[in-house]
PDB file of C-alpha atoms in Angstrom:
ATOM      1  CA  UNK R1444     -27.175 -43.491  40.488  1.00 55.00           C
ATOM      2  CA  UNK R1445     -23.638 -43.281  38.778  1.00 87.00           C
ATOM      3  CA  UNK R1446     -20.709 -43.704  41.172  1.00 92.00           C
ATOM      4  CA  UNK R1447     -17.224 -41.609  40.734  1.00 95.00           C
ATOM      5  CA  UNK R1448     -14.925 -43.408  38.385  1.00 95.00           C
ATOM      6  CA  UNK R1449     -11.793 -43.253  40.069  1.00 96.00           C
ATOM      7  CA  UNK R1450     -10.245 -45.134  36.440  1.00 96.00           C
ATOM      8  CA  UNK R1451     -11.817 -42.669  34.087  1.00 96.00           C
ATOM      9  CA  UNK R1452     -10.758 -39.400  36.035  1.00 98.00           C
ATOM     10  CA  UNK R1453      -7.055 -40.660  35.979  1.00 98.00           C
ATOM     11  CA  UNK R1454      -7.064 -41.372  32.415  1.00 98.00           C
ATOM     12  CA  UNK R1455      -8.219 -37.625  32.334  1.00 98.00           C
ATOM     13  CA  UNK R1456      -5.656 -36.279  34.390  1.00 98.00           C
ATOM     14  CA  UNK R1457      -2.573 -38.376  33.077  1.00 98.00           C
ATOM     15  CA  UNK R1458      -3.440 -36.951  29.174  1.00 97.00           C
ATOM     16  CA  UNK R1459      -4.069 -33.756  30.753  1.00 97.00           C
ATOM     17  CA  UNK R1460      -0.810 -33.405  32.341  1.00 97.00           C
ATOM     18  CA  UNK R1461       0.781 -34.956  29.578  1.00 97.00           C
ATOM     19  CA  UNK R1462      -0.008 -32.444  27.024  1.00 96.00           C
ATOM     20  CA  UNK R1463      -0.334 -30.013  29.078  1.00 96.00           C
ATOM     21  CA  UNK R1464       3.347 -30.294  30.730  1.00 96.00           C
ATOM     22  CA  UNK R1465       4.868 -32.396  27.883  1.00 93.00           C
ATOM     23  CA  UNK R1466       7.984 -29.866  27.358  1.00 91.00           C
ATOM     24  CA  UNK R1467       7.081 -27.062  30.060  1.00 94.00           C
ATOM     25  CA  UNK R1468      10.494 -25.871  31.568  1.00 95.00           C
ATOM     26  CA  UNK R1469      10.021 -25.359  35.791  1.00 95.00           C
ATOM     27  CA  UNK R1470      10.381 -21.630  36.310  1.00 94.00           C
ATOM     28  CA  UNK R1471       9.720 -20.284  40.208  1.00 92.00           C
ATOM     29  CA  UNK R1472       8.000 -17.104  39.258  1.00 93.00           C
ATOM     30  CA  UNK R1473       5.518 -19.036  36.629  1.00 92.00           C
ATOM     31  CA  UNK R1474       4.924 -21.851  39.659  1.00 94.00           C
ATOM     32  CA  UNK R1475       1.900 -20.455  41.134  1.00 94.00           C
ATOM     33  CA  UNK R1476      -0.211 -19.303  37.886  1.00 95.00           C
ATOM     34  CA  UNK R1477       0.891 -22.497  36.321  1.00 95.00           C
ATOM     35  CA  UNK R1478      -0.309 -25.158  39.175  1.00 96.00           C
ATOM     36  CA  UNK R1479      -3.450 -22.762  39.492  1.00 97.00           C
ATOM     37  CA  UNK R1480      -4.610 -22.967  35.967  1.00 96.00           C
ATOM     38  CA  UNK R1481      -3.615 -26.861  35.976  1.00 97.00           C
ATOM     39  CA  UNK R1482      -5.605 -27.227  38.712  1.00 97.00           C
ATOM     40  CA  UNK R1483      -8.307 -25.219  36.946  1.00 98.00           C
ATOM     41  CA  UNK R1484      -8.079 -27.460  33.341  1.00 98.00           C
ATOM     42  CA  UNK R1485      -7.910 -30.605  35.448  1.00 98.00           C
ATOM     43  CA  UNK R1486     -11.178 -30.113  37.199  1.00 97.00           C
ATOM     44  CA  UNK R1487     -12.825 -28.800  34.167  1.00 97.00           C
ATOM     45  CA  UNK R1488     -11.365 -31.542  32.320  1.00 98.00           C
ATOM     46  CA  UNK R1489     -12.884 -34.139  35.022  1.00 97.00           C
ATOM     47  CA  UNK R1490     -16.121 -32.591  35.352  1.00 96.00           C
ATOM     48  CA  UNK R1491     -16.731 -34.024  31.683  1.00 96.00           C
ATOM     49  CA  UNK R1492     -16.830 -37.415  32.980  1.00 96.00           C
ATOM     50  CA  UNK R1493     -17.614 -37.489  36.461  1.00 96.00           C
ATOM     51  CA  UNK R1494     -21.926 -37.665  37.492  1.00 93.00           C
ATOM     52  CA  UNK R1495     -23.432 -35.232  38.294  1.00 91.00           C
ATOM     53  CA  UNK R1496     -24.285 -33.786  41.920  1.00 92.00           C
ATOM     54  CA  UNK R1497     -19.935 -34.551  42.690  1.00 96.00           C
ATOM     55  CA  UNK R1498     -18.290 -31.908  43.757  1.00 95.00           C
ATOM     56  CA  UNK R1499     -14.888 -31.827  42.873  1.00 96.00           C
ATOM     57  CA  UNK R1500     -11.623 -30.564  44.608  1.00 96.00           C
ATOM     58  CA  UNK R1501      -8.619 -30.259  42.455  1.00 97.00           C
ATOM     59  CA  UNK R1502      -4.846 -30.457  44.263  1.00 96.00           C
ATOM     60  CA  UNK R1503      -1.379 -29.745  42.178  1.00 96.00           C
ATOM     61  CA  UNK R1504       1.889 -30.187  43.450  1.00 95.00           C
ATOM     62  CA  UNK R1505       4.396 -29.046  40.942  1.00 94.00           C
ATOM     63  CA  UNK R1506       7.600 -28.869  41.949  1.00 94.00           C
ATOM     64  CA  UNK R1507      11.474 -28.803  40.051  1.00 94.00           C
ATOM     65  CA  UNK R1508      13.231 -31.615  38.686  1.00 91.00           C
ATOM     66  CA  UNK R1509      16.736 -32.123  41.181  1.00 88.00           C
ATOM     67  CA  UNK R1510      16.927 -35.522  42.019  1.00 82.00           C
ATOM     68  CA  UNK R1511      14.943 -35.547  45.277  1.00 82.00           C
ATOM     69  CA  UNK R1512      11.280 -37.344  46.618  1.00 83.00           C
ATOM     70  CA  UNK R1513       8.719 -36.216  47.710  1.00 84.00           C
ATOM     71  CA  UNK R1514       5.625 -37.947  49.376  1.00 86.00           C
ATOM     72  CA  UNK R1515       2.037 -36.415  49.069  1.00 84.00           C
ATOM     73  CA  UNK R1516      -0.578 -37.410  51.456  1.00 86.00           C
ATOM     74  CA  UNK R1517      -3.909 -36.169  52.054  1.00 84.00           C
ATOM     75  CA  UNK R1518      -6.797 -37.142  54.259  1.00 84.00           C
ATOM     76  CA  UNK R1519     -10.532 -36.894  53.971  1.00 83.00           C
ATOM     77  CA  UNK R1520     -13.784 -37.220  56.212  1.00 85.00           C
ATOM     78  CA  UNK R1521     -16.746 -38.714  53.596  1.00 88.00           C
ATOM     79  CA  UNK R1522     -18.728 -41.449  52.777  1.00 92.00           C
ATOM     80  CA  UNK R1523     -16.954 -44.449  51.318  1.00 91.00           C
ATOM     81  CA  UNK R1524     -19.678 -45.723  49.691  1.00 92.00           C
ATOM     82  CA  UNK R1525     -19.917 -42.597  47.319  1.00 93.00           C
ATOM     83  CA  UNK R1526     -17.282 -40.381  47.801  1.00 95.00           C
ATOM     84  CA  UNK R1527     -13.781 -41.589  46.185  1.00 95.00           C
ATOM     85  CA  UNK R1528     -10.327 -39.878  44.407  1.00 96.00           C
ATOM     86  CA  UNK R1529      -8.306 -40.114  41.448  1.00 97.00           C
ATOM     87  CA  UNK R1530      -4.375 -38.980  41.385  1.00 96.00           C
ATOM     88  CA  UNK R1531      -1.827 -38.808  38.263  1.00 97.00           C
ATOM     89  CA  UNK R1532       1.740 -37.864  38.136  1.00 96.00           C
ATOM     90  CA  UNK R1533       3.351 -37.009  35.251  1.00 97.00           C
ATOM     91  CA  UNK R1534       7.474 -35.684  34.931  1.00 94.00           C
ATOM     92  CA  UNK R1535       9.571 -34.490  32.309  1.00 94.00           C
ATOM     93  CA  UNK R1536      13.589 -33.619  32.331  1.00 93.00           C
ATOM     94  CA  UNK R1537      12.673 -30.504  33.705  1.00 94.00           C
ATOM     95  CA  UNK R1538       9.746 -30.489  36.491  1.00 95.00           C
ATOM     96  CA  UNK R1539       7.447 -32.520  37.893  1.00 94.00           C
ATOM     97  CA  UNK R1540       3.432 -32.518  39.036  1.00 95.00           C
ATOM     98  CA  UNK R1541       1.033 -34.533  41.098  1.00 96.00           C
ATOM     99  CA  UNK R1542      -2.335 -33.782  40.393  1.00 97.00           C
ATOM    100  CA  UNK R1543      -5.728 -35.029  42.565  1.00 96.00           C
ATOM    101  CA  UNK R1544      -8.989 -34.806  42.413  1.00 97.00           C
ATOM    102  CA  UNK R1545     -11.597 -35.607  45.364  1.00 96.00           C
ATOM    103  CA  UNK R1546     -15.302 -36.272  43.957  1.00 96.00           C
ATOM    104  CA  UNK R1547     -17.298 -35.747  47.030  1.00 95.00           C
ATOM    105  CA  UNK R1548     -21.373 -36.633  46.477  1.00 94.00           C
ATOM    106  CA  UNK R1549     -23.640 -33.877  47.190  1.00 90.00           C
ATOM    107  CA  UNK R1550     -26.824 -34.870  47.955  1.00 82.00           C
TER     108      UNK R1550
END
């Protein structure tokens, strides 16, 4: 069968965030709806390429612009040989988002 393209889905989420978030302004009462419907269009978005019987799980971090870092980490029980992630950042003046998506194979 078709394996989880880990290249493809990033390509997917970097033009998603990009014109998604291109000149979005960070706003802490809009936060949480935005990230959720991100998270929402970026797993829709990578379902259109991905095989199918993946499941996917979609993660956003969005966070404001100041001048600070921040490290996202995540860990995962699955099978190497099928299972596999993509992740994308993307920033503007303003805010900033890292988006990932887990394909897990359901068999």
């Amino acid at each position: 069968g078709r394996k989880f393209n880990a290249g493809r889905v990033q390509r997917v989420l970097e033009g998603t965030l990009a014109s998604t978030l291109g000149a979005a302004v960070y706003s802490p009462q809009g936060s949480t709806l935005l990230a959720q419907s991100l998270a929402e269009l970026l797993r829709s978005h990578a379902k259109e390429v991905v095989p199918p019987r993946y499941k996917l799980v979609c993660q956003v971090v969005l966070g404001q612009q100041n001048q600070q870092s921040l490290l996202v980490a995540s860990r995962a029980l699955w099978d190497p040989e099928s299972d596999s992630f993509a992740s994308a950042t993307f920033s503007n003046s303003s805010l900033f988002a890292v988006a990932t998506v887990h394909g897990v194979y359901f068999e």
